[in-house]
């Protein structure tokens, strides 16, 4: 894998010591943040940082709004979505529908291409109809471009894409060493990102903060420390960080092993959270799924396993705003644009094989329309939305 890229011949844009570029909709204007680095600042020098123990919000006490789902079939989902198939899954995006290679898994979006990874891990004679393991780009017309291939145990893992679909980063591991690669739309070849972590560290890319700026987690036994490809060590006082928008992160501010119950919102270059909050359901830690941010940075949404509702959170404060309750069971929720969410719904049948699924598009206030027709997926499989900017 390392031989694919001549690191000496190409200067990695990912490793340049540049200030984070934030323009247009990717800026943090509503945070009103000075983006100058403050890794060594004391809490008192960060007036917007919250101090004291995190407040607690009981989700069960938040207003529940019954979503009103119209039978009208609206536009198709604005993010890629996957329908399971009896032979291989189908990917839907950019108005196209393509069958995914068997043994692969969808990992992100790069421009108009779907990023697929993994592939055949068995013997060659059993995998003739599959992709070789690695990272590939699938075009709407079905053309495949291979960016990296796996050799033996040199496994590709933890592919992350940027929220705007312009770049991807992935890691591989070979004989106890991790290697990191970045690729931007239009590049001739991937670039190896070097010199960031001590030799022998286990490396996992977390997300892409901005142009030429990826967040990497690493550690000897588990990746619980963080470094940025653009400027070196970042000293966020949180663990389990997740990039939810360019320059915006969510993390567990208490460093506990239950990241689903407490969250803090951080802005790049500031080690102190804008807010922290713990979520409970009838006094127990809430079982929240991944929190994702709308494109205007106004709302965070998550699937709440405690109540089987979609939870809407005010991203400025972390305070729950409302719960959206559906007559059928939500399986997944993903933001779409500034003020809509896409929700995968399941209607159970008398047997699991008779379950029906479809995707609805809802406003934050609970007015919904169908975004797909009803499907009956194979047993133990489900429709899936591919959220941009997420690690797969």
Short mmCIF file of C-alpha atoms in Angstrom, two decimals:
data_model
loop_
_atom_site.label_atom_id
_atom_site.label_comp_id
_atom_site.label_asym_id
_atom_site.label_seq_id
_atom_site.Cartn_x
_atom_site.Cartn_y
_atom_site.Cartn_z
CA UNK A 1 0.00 0.00 0.00
CA UNK A 2 2.73 2.42 0.85
CA UNK A 3 4.31 1.78 -2.50
CA UNK A 4 1.28 3.20 -4.24
CA UNK A 5 2.23 6.74 -3.34
CA UNK A 6 5.66 8.29 -3.61
CA UNK A 7 5.49 10.49 -0.53
CA UNK A 8 8.86 12.07 -1.33
CA UNK A 9 7.77 13.18 -4.76
CA UNK A 10 4.50 14.76 -3.74
CA UNK A 11 3.97 17.39 -1.07
CA UNK A 12 0.98 16.43 0.98
CA UNK A 13 -1.54 19.20 1.22
CA UNK A 14 -2.93 17.35 4.22
CA UNK A 15 0.27 17.93 6.23
CA UNK A 16 0.77 21.64 5.61
CA UNK A 17 0.68 23.84 8.69
CA UNK A 18 -2.20 26.03 7.53
CA UNK A 19 -4.93 27.86 9.39
CA UNK A 20 -8.29 26.20 9.02
CA UNK A 21 -10.12 27.76 6.09
CA UNK A 22 -13.78 28.42 6.78
CA UNK A 23 -15.80 30.33 4.22
CA UNK A 24 -19.37 30.52 3.00
CA UNK A 25 -21.76 28.04 4.54
CA UNK A 26 -18.89 26.13 6.15
CA UNK A 27 -18.07 29.07 8.44
CA UNK A 28 -18.97 29.29 12.10
CA UNK A 29 -20.58 32.72 12.03
CA UNK A 30 -23.30 31.93 14.54
CA UNK A 31 -20.68 30.68 17.00
CA UNK A 32 -18.97 34.11 16.89
CA UNK A 33 -15.61 32.41 17.42
CA UNK A 34 -12.07 33.75 17.22
CA UNK A 35 -10.36 30.96 15.27
CA UNK A 36 -6.87 31.70 16.55
CA UNK A 37 -5.34 28.63 18.27
CA UNK A 38 -5.85 28.41 22.02
CA UNK A 39 -4.57 24.94 23.05
CA UNK A 40 -2.81 26.24 26.16
CA UNK A 41 -5.42 28.75 27.27
CA UNK A 42 -6.95 28.60 30.73
CA UNK A 43 -10.73 28.23 30.96
CA UNK A 44 -11.12 31.85 32.09
CA UNK A 45 -9.71 33.09 28.75
CA UNK A 46 -12.52 31.37 26.86
CA UNK A 47 -15.60 33.40 27.88
CA UNK A 48 -17.96 31.34 25.70
CA UNK A 49 -16.95 28.07 27.38
CA UNK A 50 -19.39 26.47 29.77
CA UNK A 51 -18.09 25.80 33.27
CA UNK A 52 -19.37 23.56 36.05
CA UNK A 53 -21.02 20.15 35.75
CA UNK A 54 -23.12 19.53 32.64
CA UNK A 55 -26.85 20.20 33.00
CA UNK A 56 -29.14 17.20 32.62
CA UNK A 57 -32.12 16.96 30.28
CA UNK A 58 -34.71 14.22 30.68
CA UNK A 59 -35.82 13.29 27.18
CA UNK A 60 -38.98 11.65 28.49
CA UNK A 61 -40.19 15.11 29.62
CA UNK A 62 -39.62 16.76 26.24
CA UNK A 63 -42.72 17.56 24.20
CA UNK A 64 -43.58 14.69 21.85
CA UNK A 65 -45.14 15.67 18.51
CA UNK A 66 -46.89 13.01 16.48
CA UNK A 67 -45.50 13.26 12.96
CA UNK A 68 -48.11 13.78 10.25
CA UNK A 69 -47.09 11.60 7.30
CA UNK A 70 -48.76 12.40 3.99
CA UNK A 71 -49.33 9.67 1.39
CA UNK A 72 -47.91 12.04 -1.21
CA UNK A 73 -44.68 10.77 -2.81
CA UNK A 74 -42.21 13.65 -2.94
CA UNK A 75 -38.70 13.91 -4.31
CA UNK A 76 -36.20 11.11 -3.79
CA UNK A 77 -33.88 11.44 -0.77
CA UNK A 78 -31.22 14.12 -1.15
CA UNK A 79 -28.52 11.83 0.25
CA UNK A 80 -27.46 8.44 -1.15
CA UNK A 81 -29.56 5.54 0.06
CA UNK A 82 -29.12 1.81 -0.12
CA UNK A 83 -31.79 -0.81 -0.72
CA UNK A 84 -30.89 -4.39 0.19
CA UNK A 85 -31.23 -6.98 -2.53
CA UNK A 86 -31.41 -10.74 -2.67
CA UNK A 87 -28.13 -10.83 -4.64
CA UNK A 88 -26.44 -7.50 -3.86
CA UNK A 89 -27.50 -4.08 -2.50
CA UNK A 90 -28.58 -1.27 -4.79
CA UNK A 91 -27.22 2.26 -4.33
CA UNK A 92 -29.41 5.24 -5.30
CA UNK A 93 -27.84 8.69 -5.80
CA UNK A 94 -27.51 11.49 -8.36
CA UNK A 95 -30.59 10.11 -10.12
CA UNK A 96 -28.79 6.82 -10.76
CA UNK A 97 -29.23 3.30 -9.46
CA UNK A 98 -26.26 0.94 -9.40
CA UNK A 99 -25.76 -2.50 -7.91
CA UNK A 100 -22.94 -2.49 -5.36
CA UNK A 101 -20.17 -5.05 -5.89
CA UNK A 102 -20.66 -8.07 -3.66
CA UNK A 103 -18.61 -8.07 -0.49
CA UNK A 104 -18.16 -4.28 -0.50
CA UNK A 105 -19.58 -1.68 1.86
CA UNK A 106 -20.57 1.91 1.08
CA UNK A 107 -18.29 4.37 2.84
CA UNK A 108 -19.04 7.90 1.69
CA UNK A 109 -19.47 10.37 -1.14
CA UNK A 110 -16.81 12.08 -3.25
CA UNK A 111 -18.27 14.56 -5.71
CA UNK A 112 -20.73 12.64 -7.88
CA UNK A 113 -19.14 9.30 -6.94
CA UNK A 114 -20.06 6.84 -4.23
CA UNK A 115 -17.09 5.61 -2.20
CA UNK A 116 -17.16 1.84 -1.66
CA UNK A 117 -14.64 -0.13 0.36
CA UNK A 118 -13.88 -3.66 1.48
CA UNK A 119 -14.58 -6.43 -0.96
CA UNK A 120 -13.26 -9.93 -1.36
CA UNK A 121 -11.32 -11.29 1.63
CA UNK A 122 -11.44 -14.98 0.70
CA UNK A 123 -9.61 -17.05 -1.88
CA UNK A 124 -9.56 -15.83 -5.47
CA UNK A 125 -11.74 -18.64 -6.80
CA UNK A 126 -14.54 -17.77 -4.36
CA UNK A 127 -14.44 -14.03 -5.05
CA UNK A 128 -14.37 -13.77 -8.82
CA UNK A 129 -17.55 -11.68 -8.82
CA UNK A 130 -16.38 -9.23 -6.15
CA UNK A 131 -14.14 -6.21 -5.98
CA UNK A 132 -10.65 -6.66 -4.64
CA UNK A 133 -10.54 -5.28 -1.11
CA UNK A 134 -9.64 -1.61 -0.96
CA UNK A 135 -11.14 1.82 -1.69
CA UNK A 136 -13.01 2.44 -4.93
CA UNK A 137 -15.11 5.16 -6.57
CA UNK A 138 -18.38 4.14 -8.20
CA UNK A 139 -19.73 6.57 -10.79
CA UNK A 140 -23.46 6.96 -11.54
CA UNK A 141 -22.86 5.23 -14.90
CA UNK A 142 -21.33 2.21 -13.15
CA UNK A 143 -17.65 2.94 -13.88
CA UNK A 144 -15.30 1.87 -11.07
CA UNK A 145 -12.04 3.63 -10.19
CA UNK A 146 -9.71 1.95 -7.71
CA UNK A 147 -7.80 4.25 -5.35
CA UNK A 148 -6.24 1.58 -3.14
CA UNK A 149 -6.19 -2.22 -2.95
CA UNK A 150 -5.65 -4.56 -0.05
CA UNK A 151 -2.71 -6.95 -0.02
CA UNK A 152 -3.02 -9.86 2.37
CA UNK A 153 -3.71 -8.56 5.89
CA UNK A 154 -3.13 -4.97 4.75
CA UNK A 155 -6.72 -4.05 5.57
CA UNK A 156 -8.49 -0.79 4.74
CA UNK A 157 -10.66 0.51 7.56
CA UNK A 158 -12.35 3.66 8.88
CA UNK A 159 -13.01 5.54 5.66
CA UNK A 160 -14.34 9.06 6.35
CA UNK A 161 -15.63 11.67 3.92
CA UNK A 162 -16.05 15.42 4.25
CA UNK A 163 -19.47 16.98 4.73
CA UNK A 164 -19.21 18.73 1.36
CA UNK A 165 -18.14 15.57 -0.48
CA UNK A 166 -14.78 16.97 -1.64
CA UNK A 167 -12.31 14.68 0.18
CA UNK A 168 -11.89 11.31 1.87
CA UNK A 169 -9.36 9.90 4.33
CA UNK A 170 -8.75 6.26 5.23
CA UNK A 171 -6.34 4.13 7.23
CA UNK A 172 -4.70 0.78 6.61
CA UNK A 173 -2.80 -1.49 8.97
CA UNK A 174 0.17 -3.71 8.14
CA UNK A 175 2.34 -5.69 10.58
CA UNK A 176 1.40 -3.58 13.57
CA UNK A 177 1.83 -0.24 11.77
CA UNK A 178 -0.97 2.08 10.67
CA UNK A 179 -0.81 4.11 7.48
CA UNK A 180 -3.02 7.05 6.62
CA UNK A 181 -4.06 8.32 3.19
CA UNK A 182 -6.00 11.32 1.91
CA UNK A 183 -7.60 11.92 -1.46
CA UNK A 184 -9.31 15.04 -2.77
CA UNK A 185 -11.59 15.23 -5.77
CA UNK A 186 -9.43 15.77 -8.87
CA UNK A 187 -6.21 14.36 -7.38
CA UNK A 188 -4.22 12.01 -9.59
CA UNK A 189 -3.52 9.62 -6.72
CA UNK A 190 -3.95 9.32 -2.95
CA UNK A 191 -1.41 11.04 -0.71
CA UNK A 192 0.10 9.36 2.30
CA UNK A 193 -0.21 11.50 5.44
CA UNK A 194 2.93 11.06 7.50
CA UNK A 195 4.67 12.35 10.62
CA UNK A 196 1.56 12.80 12.75
CA UNK A 197 1.70 10.04 15.35
CA UNK A 198 4.36 7.90 17.07
CA UNK A 199 5.41 4.70 15.31
CA UNK A 200 3.36 1.67 16.31
CA UNK A 201 0.21 3.67 17.13
CA UNK A 202 -3.20 2.41 16.15
CA UNK A 203 -4.62 5.15 13.91
CA UNK A 204 -8.26 5.83 13.02
CA UNK A 205 -9.46 8.87 11.02
CA UNK A 206 -12.35 10.58 12.82
CA UNK A 207 -13.50 13.14 10.29
CA UNK A 208 -12.54 16.08 8.08
CA UNK A 209 -12.68 19.46 9.80
CA UNK A 210 -11.99 21.63 6.78
CA UNK A 211 -9.79 22.01 3.74
CA UNK A 212 -6.57 19.97 4.21
CA UNK A 213 -7.54 19.41 7.84
CA UNK A 214 -8.41 15.89 9.01
CA UNK A 215 -8.90 14.85 12.62
CA UNK A 216 -7.08 11.64 13.54
CA UNK A 217 -7.39 9.55 16.70
CA UNK A 218 -4.50 7.37 17.82
CA UNK A 219 -3.11 5.45 20.76
CA UNK A 220 -1.01 2.45 21.67
CA UNK A 221 -3.89 0.22 22.73
CA UNK A 222 -6.90 2.21 21.63
CA UNK A 223 -7.19 5.46 19.67
CA UNK A 224 -8.18 7.90 22.42
CA UNK A 225 -5.88 10.85 21.65
CA UNK A 226 -6.26 13.30 18.80
CA UNK A 227 -4.08 15.03 16.25
CA UNK A 228 -4.88 17.20 13.24
CA UNK A 229 -3.19 16.75 9.90
CA UNK A 230 -2.95 20.51 9.35
CA UNK A 231 -1.23 21.67 12.50
CA UNK A 232 -0.35 18.92 14.97
CA UNK A 233 -1.78 18.09 18.37
CA UNK A 234 -5.24 19.27 19.32
CA UNK A 235 -5.94 19.44 23.05
CA UNK A 236 -9.68 18.96 23.28
CA UNK A 237 -10.65 17.85 26.75
CA UNK A 238 -13.04 15.22 25.43
CA UNK A 239 -13.00 11.69 24.17
CA UNK A 240 -14.98 9.96 21.44
CA UNK A 241 -14.94 13.07 19.26
CA UNK A 242 -17.04 13.15 16.10
CA UNK A 243 -16.97 15.79 13.35
CA UNK A 244 -20.58 16.89 12.66
CA UNK A 245 -19.85 19.88 10.37
CA UNK A 246 -16.75 21.62 9.01
CA UNK A 247 -14.89 22.87 12.08
CA UNK A 248 -17.55 21.62 14.52
CA UNK A 249 -17.20 18.57 16.77
CA UNK A 250 -19.23 16.67 19.33
CA UNK A 251 -17.53 14.72 22.09
CA UNK A 252 -18.01 13.18 25.50
CA UNK A 253 -16.89 15.96 27.88
CA UNK A 254 -16.61 13.65 30.89
CA UNK A 255 -14.31 11.10 29.28
CA UNK A 256 -16.64 8.30 30.31
CA UNK A 257 -17.40 5.04 28.58
CA UNK A 258 -20.99 6.09 27.82
CA UNK A 259 -20.66 8.71 25.07
CA UNK A 260 -24.34 8.39 24.19
CA UNK A 261 -25.44 9.99 27.48
CA UNK A 262 -23.26 13.14 27.68
CA UNK A 263 -22.17 15.43 24.86
CA UNK A 264 -20.20 18.63 24.43
CA UNK A 265 -20.00 20.83 21.34
CA UNK A 266 -16.54 22.06 20.33
CA UNK A 267 -15.25 24.40 17.66
CA UNK A 268 -11.90 23.76 16.01
CA UNK A 269 -8.99 25.63 17.65
CA UNK A 270 -10.78 25.98 20.99
CA UNK A 271 -10.24 23.19 23.56
CA UNK A 272 -13.22 24.24 25.65
CA UNK A 273 -16.80 23.26 24.80
CA UNK A 274 -19.42 25.80 23.80
CA UNK A 275 -21.86 23.71 25.82
CA UNK A 276 -22.09 20.36 27.57
CA UNK A 277 -25.19 18.41 28.46
CA UNK A 278 -26.17 14.96 29.70
CA UNK A 279 -29.32 13.25 28.48
CA UNK A 280 -31.47 10.84 30.48
CA UNK A 281 -34.75 9.03 29.95
CA UNK A 282 -36.80 8.60 33.13
CA UNK A 283 -33.64 8.93 35.17
CA UNK A 284 -31.54 6.45 33.16
CA UNK A 285 -28.82 7.37 30.64
CA UNK A 286 -30.48 8.01 27.31
CA UNK A 287 -29.75 5.64 24.45
CA UNK A 288 -29.07 8.17 21.72
CA UNK A 289 -27.84 7.22 18.30
CA UNK A 290 -25.30 9.36 16.41
CA UNK A 291 -26.05 13.10 16.61
CA UNK A 292 -26.02 14.78 13.20
CA UNK A 293 -26.22 18.48 12.35
CA UNK A 294 -28.40 20.20 9.76
CA UNK A 295 -26.52 22.13 7.10
CA UNK A 296 -27.45 25.52 8.62
CA UNK A 297 -26.02 24.34 12.01
CA UNK A 298 -29.28 25.16 13.75
CA UNK A 299 -30.37 21.65 14.79
CA UNK A 300 -28.94 18.33 15.90
CA UNK A 301 -31.01 15.20 15.33
CA UNK A 302 -30.68 11.68 16.67
CA UNK A 303 -32.65 8.49 17.02
CA UNK A 304 -33.58 7.95 20.66
CA UNK A 305 -33.60 4.27 21.54
CA UNK A 306 -35.11 5.04 24.94
CA UNK A 307 -38.39 6.33 23.53
CA UNK A 308 -38.18 5.14 19.87
CA UNK A 309 -38.61 8.79 18.83
CA UNK A 310 -36.53 11.18 16.72
CA UNK A 311 -34.98 13.73 19.05
CA UNK A 312 -34.45 17.31 17.82
CA UNK A 313 -31.85 19.33 19.77
CA UNK A 314 -31.10 23.05 19.63
CA UNK A 315 -27.48 23.08 18.43
CA UNK A 316 -26.83 26.47 20.07
CA UNK A 317 -27.46 25.18 23.60
CA UNK A 318 -27.75 21.39 23.47
CA UNK A 319 -31.23 21.61 24.94
CA UNK A 320 -33.80 19.17 23.49
CA UNK A 321 -36.45 21.04 21.50
CA UNK A 322 -38.95 18.28 20.68
CA UNK A 323 -39.45 14.64 19.95
CA UNK A 324 -41.00 13.43 16.69
CA UNK A 325 -43.15 10.34 17.25
CA UNK A 326 -44.12 8.09 14.36
CA UNK A 327 -46.86 5.46 14.07
CA UNK A 328 -44.22 3.09 12.65
CA UNK A 329 -40.79 2.31 14.08
CA UNK A 330 -37.90 4.64 13.06
CA UNK A 331 -34.72 2.79 12.07
CA UNK A 332 -32.45 5.70 11.09
CA UNK A 333 -32.53 9.50 10.88
CA UNK A 334 -30.29 11.74 8.75
CA UNK A 335 -30.50 15.54 8.18
CA UNK A 336 -31.39 16.79 4.73
CA UNK A 337 -30.56 20.43 4.08
CA UNK A 338 -31.35 23.17 6.60
CA UNK A 339 -34.66 22.11 8.08
CA UNK A 340 -35.57 18.58 7.01
CA UNK A 341 -34.73 15.09 8.19
CA UNK A 342 -34.97 11.77 6.39
CA UNK A 343 -36.29 8.89 8.47
CA UNK A 344 -36.29 5.18 7.61
CA UNK A 345 -39.55 3.68 8.93
CA UNK A 346 -40.38 0.01 9.46
CA UNK A 347 -43.85 -1.47 9.74
CA UNK A 348 -43.64 -4.88 11.34
CA UNK A 349 -45.47 -7.82 9.81
CA UNK A 350 -46.71 -10.99 11.45
CA UNK A 351 -43.32 -12.42 10.52
CA UNK A 352 -40.00 -10.61 10.13
CA UNK A 353 -39.94 -11.51 6.45
CA UNK A 354 -43.16 -9.53 5.94
CA UNK A 355 -41.83 -6.23 7.32
CA UNK A 356 -42.27 -3.16 5.11
CA UNK A 357 -39.92 -0.18 4.96
CA UNK A 358 -39.86 3.24 3.37
CA UNK A 359 -38.17 6.64 3.79
CA UNK A 360 -40.04 9.80 4.74
CA UNK A 361 -38.95 13.43 4.61
CA UNK A 362 -40.01 15.56 7.58
CA UNK A 363 -39.73 19.14 8.67
CA UNK A 364 -38.34 19.82 12.13
CA UNK A 365 -41.94 20.44 13.24
CA UNK A 366 -43.15 16.99 12.13
CA UNK A 367 -44.84 17.50 8.75
CA UNK A 368 -43.80 14.57 6.54
CA UNK A 369 -44.10 13.16 3.06
CA UNK A 370 -42.92 9.90 1.56
CA UNK A 371 -39.51 10.07 -0.14
CA UNK A 372 -39.60 6.47 -1.41
CA UNK A 373 -42.24 3.88 -2.10
CA UNK A 374 -42.75 0.97 0.29
CA UNK A 375 -40.32 -1.94 0.03
CA UNK A 376 -40.14 -5.37 1.59
CA UNK A 377 -36.43 -6.01 2.30
CA UNK A 378 -34.88 -9.46 2.65
CA UNK A 379 -34.94 -11.01 6.10
CA UNK A 380 -32.66 -9.27 8.66
CA UNK A 381 -31.78 -6.48 6.19
CA UNK A 382 -32.89 -2.86 6.07
CA UNK A 383 -32.93 0.30 4.00
CA UNK A 384 -30.02 2.58 4.87
CA UNK A 385 -29.25 6.27 4.37
CA UNK A 386 -25.63 7.24 3.76
CA UNK A 387 -25.00 10.35 5.83
CA UNK A 388 -22.25 12.66 4.49
CA UNK A 389 -19.33 13.34 6.78
CA UNK A 390 -19.76 10.14 8.78
CA UNK A 391 -17.13 7.50 9.47
CA UNK A 392 -17.90 4.07 8.02
#
